[in-house]
Coordinates of N, CA and C in Angstrom, one line a residue:
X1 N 0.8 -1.2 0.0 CA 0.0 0.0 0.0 C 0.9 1.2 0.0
X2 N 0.5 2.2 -0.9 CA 1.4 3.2 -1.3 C 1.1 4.3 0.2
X3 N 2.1 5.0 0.6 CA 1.9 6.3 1.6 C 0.7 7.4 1.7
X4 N 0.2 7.8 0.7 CA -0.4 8.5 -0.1 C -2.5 7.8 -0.3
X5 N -2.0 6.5 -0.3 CA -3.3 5.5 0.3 C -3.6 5.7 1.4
X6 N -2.8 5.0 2.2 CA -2.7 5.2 3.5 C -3.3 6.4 4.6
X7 N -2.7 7.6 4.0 CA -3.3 8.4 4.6 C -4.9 8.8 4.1
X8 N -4.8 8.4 2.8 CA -6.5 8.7 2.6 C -7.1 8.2 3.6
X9 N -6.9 6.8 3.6 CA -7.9 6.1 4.1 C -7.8 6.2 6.0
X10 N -6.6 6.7 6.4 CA -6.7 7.3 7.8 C -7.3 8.4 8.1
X11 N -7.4 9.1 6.8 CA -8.1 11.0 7.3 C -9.9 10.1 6.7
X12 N -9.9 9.5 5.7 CA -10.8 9.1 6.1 C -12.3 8.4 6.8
X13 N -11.3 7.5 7.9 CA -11.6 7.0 8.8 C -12.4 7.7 9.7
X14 N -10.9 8.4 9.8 CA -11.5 10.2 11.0 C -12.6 10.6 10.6
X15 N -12.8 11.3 9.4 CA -13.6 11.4 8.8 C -15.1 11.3 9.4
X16 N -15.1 9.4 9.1 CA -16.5 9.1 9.1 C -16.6 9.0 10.6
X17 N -15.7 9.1 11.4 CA -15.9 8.7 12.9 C -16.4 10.1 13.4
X18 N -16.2 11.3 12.8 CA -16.3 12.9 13.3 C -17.9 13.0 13.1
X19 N -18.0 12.7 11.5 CA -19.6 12.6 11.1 C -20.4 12.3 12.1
X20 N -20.4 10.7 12.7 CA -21.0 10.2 13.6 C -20.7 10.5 14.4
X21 N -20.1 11.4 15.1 CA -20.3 12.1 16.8 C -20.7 13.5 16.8
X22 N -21.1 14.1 15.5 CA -21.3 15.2 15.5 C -23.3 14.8 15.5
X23 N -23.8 13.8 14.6 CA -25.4 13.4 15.3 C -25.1 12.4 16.6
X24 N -24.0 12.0 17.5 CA -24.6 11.3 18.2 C -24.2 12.4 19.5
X25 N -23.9 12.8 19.4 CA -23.1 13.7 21.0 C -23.9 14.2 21.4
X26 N -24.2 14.3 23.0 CA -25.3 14.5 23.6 C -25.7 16.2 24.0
X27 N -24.0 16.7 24.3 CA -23.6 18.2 23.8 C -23.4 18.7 22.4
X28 N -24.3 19.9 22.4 CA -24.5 20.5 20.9 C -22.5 21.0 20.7
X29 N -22.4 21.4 21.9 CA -20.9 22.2 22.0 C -19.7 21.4 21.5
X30 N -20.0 20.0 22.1 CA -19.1 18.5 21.5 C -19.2 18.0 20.2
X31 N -20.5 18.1 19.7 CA -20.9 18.0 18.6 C -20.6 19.4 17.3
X32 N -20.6 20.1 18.0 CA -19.6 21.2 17.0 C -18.1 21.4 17.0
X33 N -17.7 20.9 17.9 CA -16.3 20.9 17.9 C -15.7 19.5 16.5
X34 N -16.6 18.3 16.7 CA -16.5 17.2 15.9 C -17.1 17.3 14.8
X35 N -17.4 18.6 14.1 CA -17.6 19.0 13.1 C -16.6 19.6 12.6
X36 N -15.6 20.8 13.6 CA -14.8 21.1 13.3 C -13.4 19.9 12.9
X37 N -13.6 19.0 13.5 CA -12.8 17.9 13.4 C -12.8 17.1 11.8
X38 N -14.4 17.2 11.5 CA -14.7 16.8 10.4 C -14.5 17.5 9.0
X39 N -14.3 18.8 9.5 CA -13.6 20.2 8.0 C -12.3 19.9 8.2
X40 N -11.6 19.7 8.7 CA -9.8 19.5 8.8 C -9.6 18.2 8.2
X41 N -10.2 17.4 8.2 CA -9.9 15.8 7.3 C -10.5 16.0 6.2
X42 N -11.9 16.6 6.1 CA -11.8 17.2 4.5 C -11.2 17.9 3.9
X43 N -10.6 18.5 4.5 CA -10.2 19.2 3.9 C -8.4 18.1 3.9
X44 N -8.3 17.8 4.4 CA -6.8 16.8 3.9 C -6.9 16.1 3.1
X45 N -8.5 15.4 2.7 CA -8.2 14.7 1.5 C -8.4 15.8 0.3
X46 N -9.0 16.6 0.5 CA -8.9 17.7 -0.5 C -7.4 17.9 -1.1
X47 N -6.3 18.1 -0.2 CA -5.1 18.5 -0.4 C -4.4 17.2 -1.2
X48 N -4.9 15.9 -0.6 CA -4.4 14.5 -1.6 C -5.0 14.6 -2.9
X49 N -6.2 15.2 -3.1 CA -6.4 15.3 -4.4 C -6.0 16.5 -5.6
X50 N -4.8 17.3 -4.9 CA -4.6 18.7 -4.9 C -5.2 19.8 -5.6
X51 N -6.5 19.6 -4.5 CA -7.1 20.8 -4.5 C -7.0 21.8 -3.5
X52 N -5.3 22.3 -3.5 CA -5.1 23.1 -2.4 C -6.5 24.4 -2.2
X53 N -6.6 24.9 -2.9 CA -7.3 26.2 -2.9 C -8.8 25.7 -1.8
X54 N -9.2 24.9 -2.8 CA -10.5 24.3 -2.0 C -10.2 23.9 -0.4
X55 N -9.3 23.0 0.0 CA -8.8 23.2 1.3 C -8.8 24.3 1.9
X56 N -7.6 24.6 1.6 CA -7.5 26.2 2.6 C -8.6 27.1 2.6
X57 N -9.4 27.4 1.2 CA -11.1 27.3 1.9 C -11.8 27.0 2.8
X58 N -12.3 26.0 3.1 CA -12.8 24.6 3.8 C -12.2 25.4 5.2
X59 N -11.3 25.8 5.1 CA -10.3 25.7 6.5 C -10.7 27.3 7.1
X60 N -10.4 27.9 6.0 CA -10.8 29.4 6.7 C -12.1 30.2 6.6
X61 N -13.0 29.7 5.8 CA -14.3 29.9 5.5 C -15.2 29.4 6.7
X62 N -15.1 27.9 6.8 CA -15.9 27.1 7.5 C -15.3 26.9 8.8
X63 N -14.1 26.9 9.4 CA -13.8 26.7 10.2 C -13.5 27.4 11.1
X64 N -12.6 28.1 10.3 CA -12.7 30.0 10.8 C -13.5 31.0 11.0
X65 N -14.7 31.3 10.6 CA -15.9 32.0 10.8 C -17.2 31.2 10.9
X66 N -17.3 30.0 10.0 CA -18.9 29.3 10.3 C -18.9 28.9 11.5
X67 N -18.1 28.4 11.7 CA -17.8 27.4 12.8 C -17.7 27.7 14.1
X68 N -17.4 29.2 14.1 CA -17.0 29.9 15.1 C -18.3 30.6 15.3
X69 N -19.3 31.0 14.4 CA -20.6 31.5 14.5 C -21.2 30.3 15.1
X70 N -21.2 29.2 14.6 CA -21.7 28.1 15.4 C -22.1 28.1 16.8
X71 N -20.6 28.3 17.4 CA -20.2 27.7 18.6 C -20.4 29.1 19.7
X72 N -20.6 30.2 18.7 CA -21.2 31.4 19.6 C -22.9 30.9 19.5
X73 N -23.4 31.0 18.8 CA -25.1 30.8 18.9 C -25.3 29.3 20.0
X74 N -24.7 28.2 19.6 CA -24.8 27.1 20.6 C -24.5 27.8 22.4
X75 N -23.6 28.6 22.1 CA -23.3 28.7 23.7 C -24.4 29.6 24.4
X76 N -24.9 30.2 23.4 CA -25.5 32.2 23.9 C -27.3 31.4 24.1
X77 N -27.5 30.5 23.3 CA -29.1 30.0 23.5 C -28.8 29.1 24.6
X78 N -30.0 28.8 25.4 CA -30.0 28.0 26.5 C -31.2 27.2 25.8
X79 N -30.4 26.0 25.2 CA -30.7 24.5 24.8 C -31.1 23.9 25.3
X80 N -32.5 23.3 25.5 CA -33.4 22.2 26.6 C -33.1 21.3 25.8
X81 N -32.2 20.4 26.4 CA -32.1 19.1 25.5 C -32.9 18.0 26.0
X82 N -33.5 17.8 26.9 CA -35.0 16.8 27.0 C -35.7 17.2 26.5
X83 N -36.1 18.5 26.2 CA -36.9 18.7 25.2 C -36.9 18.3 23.4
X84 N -35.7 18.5 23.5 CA -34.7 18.3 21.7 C -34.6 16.6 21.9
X85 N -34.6 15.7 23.1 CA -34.7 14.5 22.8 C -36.4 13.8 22.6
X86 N -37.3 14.5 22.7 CA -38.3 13.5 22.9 C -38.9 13.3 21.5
X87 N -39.3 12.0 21.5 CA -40.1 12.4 20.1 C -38.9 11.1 19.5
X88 N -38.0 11.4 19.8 CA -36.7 10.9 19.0 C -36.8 9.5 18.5
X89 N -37.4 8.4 19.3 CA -37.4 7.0 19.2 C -38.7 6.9 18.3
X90 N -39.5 7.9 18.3 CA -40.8 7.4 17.7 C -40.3 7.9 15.8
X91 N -39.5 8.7 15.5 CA -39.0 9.1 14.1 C -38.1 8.2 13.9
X92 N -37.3 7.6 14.8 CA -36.2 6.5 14.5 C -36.4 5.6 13.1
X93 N -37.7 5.0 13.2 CA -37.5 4.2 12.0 C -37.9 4.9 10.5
X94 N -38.0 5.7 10.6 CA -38.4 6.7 8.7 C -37.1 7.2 8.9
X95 N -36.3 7.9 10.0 CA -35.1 8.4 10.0 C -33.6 7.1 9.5
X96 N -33.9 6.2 10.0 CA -33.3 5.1 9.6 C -33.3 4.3 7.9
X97 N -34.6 4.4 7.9 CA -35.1 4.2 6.3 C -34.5 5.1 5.5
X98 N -34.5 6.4 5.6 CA -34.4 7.3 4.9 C -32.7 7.5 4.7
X99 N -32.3 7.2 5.5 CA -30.7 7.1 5.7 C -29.9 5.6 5.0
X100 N -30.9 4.3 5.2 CA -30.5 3.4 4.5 C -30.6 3.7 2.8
X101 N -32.1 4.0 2.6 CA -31.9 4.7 1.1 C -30.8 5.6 0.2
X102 N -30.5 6.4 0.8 CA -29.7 7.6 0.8 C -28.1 6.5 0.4
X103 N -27.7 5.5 1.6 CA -26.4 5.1 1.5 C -27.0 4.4 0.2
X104 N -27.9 3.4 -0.5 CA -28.0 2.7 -1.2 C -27.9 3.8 -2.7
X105 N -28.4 5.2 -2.8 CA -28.4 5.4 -3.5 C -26.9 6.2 -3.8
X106 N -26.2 6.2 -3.0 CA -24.9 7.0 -2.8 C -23.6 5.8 -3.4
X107 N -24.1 4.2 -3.5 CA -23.3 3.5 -3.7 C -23.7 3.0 -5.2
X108 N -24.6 3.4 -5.3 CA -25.2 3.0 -7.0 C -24.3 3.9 -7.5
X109 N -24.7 5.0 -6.9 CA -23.5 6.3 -7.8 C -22.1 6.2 -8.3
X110 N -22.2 6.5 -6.8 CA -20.4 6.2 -6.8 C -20.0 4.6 -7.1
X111 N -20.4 4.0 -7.3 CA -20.1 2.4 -7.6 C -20.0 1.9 -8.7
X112 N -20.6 3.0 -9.8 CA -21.3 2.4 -11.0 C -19.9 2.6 -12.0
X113 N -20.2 2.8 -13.4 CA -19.4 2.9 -14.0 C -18.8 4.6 -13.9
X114 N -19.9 5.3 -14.1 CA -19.5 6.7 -13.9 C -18.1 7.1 -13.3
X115 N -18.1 6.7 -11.8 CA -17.0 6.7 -10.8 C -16.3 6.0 -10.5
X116 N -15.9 4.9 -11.7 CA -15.2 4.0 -11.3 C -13.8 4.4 -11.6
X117 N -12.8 3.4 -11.4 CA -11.3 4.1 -11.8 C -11.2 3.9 -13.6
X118 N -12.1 3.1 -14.3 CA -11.9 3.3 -15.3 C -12.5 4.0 -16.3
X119 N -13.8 4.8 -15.5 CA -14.3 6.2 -16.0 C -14.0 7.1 -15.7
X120 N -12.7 7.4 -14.5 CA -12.0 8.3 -14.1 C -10.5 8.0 -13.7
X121 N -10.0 8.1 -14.8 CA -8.7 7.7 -14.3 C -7.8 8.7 -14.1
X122 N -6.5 8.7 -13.4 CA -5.7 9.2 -12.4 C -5.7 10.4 -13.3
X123 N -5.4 11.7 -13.0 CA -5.3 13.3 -13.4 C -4.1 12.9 -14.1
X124 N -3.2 13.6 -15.2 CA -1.9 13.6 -15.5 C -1.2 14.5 -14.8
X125 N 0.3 14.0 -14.8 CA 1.0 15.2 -13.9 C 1.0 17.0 -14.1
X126 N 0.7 17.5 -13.6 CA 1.0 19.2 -13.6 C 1.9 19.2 -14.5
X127 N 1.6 20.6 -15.6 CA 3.2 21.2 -15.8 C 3.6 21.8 -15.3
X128 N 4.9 22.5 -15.6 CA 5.6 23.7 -14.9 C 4.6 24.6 -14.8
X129 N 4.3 25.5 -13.8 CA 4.1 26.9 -14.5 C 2.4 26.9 -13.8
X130 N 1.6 25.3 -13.6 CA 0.6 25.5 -13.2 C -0.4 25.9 -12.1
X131 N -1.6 26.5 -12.3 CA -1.9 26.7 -10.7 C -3.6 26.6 -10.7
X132 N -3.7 26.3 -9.7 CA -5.1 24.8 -9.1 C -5.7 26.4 -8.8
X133 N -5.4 27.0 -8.6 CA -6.5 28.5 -8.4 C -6.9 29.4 -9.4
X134 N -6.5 28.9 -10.8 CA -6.5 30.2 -11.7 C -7.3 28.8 -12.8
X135 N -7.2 27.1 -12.7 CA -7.6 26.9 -13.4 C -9.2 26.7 -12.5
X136 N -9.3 26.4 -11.5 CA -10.3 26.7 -11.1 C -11.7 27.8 -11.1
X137 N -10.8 29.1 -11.5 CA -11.6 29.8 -11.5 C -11.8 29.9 -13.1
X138 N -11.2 29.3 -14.4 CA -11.3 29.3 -15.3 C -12.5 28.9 -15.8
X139 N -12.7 27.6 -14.8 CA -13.7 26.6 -15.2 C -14.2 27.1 -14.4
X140 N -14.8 27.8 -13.4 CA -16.1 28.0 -12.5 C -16.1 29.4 -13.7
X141 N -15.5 30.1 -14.1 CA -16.5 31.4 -15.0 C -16.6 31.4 -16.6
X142 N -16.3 29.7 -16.9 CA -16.7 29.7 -18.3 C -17.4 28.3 -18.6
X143 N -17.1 27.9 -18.3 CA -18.5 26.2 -18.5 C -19.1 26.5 -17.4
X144 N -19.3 26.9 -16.1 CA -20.1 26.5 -15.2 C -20.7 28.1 -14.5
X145 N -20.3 29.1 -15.4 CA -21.0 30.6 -14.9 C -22.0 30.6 -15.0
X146 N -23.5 29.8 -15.3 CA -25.1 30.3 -15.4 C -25.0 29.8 -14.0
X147 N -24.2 28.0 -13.7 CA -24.7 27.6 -12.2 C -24.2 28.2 -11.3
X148 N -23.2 29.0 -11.3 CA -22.7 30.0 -10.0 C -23.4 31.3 -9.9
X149 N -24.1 32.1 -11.2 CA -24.9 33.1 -10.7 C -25.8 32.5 -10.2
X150 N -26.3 31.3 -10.8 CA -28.1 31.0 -10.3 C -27.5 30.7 -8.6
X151 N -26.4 30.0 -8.2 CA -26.1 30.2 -6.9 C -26.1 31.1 -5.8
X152 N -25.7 32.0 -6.8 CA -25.1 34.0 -5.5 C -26.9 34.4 -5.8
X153 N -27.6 34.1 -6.6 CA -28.7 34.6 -6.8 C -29.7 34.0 -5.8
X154 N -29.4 33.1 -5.5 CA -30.4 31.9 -4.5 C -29.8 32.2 -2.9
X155 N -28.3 32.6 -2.7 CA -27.7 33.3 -1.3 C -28.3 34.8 -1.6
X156 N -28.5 35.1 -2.2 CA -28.9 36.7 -2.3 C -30.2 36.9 -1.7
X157 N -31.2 36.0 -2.4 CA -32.7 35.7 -1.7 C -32.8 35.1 -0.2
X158 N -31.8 34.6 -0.2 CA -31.7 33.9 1.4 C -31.3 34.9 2.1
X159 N -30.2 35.8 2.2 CA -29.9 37.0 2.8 C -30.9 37.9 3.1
X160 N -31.5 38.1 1.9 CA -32.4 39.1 1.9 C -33.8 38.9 3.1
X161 N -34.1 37.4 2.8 CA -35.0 37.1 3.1 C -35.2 36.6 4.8
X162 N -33.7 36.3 5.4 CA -33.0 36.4 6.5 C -33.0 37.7 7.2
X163 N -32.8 39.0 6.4 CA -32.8 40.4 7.1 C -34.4 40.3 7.4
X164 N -35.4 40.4 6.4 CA -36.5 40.7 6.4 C -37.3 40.1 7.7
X165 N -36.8 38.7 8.0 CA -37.3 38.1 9.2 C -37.1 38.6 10.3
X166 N -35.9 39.2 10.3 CA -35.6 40.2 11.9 C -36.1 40.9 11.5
X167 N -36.4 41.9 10.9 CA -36.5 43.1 11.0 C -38.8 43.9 10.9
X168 N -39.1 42.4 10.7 CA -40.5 42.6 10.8 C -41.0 43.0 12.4
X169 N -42.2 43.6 12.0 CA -42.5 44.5 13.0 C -43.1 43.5 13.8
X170 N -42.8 43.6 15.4 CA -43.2 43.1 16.4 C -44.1 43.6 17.4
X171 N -45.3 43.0 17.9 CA -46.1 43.9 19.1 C -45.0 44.1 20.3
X172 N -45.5 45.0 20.4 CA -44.4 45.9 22.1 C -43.2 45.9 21.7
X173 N -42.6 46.7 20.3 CA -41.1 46.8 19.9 C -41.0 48.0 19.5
X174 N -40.0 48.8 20.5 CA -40.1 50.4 20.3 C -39.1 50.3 19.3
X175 N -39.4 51.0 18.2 CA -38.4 51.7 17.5 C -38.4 53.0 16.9
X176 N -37.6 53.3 16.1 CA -37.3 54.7 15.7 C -37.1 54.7 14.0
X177 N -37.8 55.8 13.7 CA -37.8 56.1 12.3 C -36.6 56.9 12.0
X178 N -35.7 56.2 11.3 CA -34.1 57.0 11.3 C -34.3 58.3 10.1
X179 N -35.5 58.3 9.2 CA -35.9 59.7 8.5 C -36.0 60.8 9.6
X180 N -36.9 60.3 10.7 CA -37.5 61.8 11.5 C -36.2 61.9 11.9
X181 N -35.1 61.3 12.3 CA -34.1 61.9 13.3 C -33.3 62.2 12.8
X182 N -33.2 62.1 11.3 CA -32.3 62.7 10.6 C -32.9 64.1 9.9
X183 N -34.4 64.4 9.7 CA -35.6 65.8 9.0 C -35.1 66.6 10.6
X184 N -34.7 66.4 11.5 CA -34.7 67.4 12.7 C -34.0 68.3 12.9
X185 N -34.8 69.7 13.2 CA -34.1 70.6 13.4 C -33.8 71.2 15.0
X186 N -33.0 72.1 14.9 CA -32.5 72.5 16.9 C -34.4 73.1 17.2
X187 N -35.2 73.8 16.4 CA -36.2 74.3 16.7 C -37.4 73.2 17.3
X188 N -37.0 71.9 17.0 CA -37.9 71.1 17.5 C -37.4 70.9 18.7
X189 N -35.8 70.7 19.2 CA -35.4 70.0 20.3 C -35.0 70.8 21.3
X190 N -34.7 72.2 21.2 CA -34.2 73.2 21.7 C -35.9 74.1 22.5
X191 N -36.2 74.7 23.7 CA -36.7 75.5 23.1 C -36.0 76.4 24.6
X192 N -36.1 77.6 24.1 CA -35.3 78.7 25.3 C -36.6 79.7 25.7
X193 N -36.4 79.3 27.0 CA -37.6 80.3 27.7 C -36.7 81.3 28.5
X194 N -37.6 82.2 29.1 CA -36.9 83.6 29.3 C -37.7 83.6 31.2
X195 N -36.6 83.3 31.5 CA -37.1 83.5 33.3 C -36.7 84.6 33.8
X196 N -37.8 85.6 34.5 CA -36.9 86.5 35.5 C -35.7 85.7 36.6
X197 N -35.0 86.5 37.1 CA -34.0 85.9 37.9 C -35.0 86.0 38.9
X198 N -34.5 85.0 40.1 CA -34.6 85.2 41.4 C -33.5 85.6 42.3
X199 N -34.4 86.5 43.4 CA -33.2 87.2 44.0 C -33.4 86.6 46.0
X200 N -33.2 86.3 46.7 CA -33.5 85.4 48.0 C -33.4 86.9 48.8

């Protein structure tokens, strides 16, 4: 077994073992951390398949900021987890079904001819001179530019549609119209009255 196997199949491993403790952990906090566990081995086999750029992505995208938004919202909500358990045993079997299907249809895929090593064989070596970020972006803005705008266009609606949800009007929510406080003049906020003095 070549070095280069080897470690595939040890990051892996890791891998699928991070997967499964990130739905089995009984702390959301432990379970995000083993998520985090689970973007660093992706991202290693990423690097075996040298897709540097996409790694170091993976790494500072998701690991670096998602990950970290995660593990602030996990900590800041106060999580009833008897509550988040009940129910659980009675979904078990459509949740199991549904997951058996999924691997069955994930092995037809990947198993078939499509993905095999003889409908995909090994990359040829790099030339001099080449670089995994410039052809990447080649091919994401000329064979595959309709599916990456229809992408940013589908996060764009989600953003939008994300603001719109906070910001709907609530009963008993004071706020302020930032036109009137910006139309204001000193004559509205100011007013100067004229007192005799007093004298004791």
């Amino acid at each position: 077994m070549e070095f280069k196997t080897f470690v595939f199949y040890f990051l892996a491993v890791i891998l699928v073992f991070a997967a499964l403790r990130v739905i089995t952990a009984r702390n959301p906090v432990h379970a995000a951390l083993y998520l985090v566990l689970a973007f660093f081995n992706a991202s290693g086999i990423w690097l075996l398949l040298q897709a540097e750029f996409l790694a170091i992505t993976l790494v500072m995208v998701y690991v670096g900021a998602v990950m970290v938004l995660f593990l602030f919202v996990v900590m800041m909500l106060d999580i009833n987890l008897d509550r988040l358990r009940q129910g659980f045993w009675s979904y078990l079997p459509v949740g199991a079904l549904i997951g058996v299907l999924m691997a069955v249809e994930m092995a037809m895929v990947l198993g078939g001819r499509y993905f095999g090593l003889d409908a995909m064989p090994a990359p040829p070596a790099p030339q001099a001179g080449y670089s995994n970020t410039r052809e990447l972006g080649r091919v994401l803005y000329t064979d595959y530019v309709y599916p990456f705008e229809l992408a940013s266009l589908v996060l764009l609606v989600a953003m939008v549609a994300a603001v719109a949800l906070t910001l709907r009007k609530r009963k008993g929510t004071k706020y302020v119209d930032p036109s009137e406080q910006v139309a204001v003049k000193r004559e509205g906020r100011i007013e100067l009255v004229k007192m005799p003095a007093e004298k004791d």
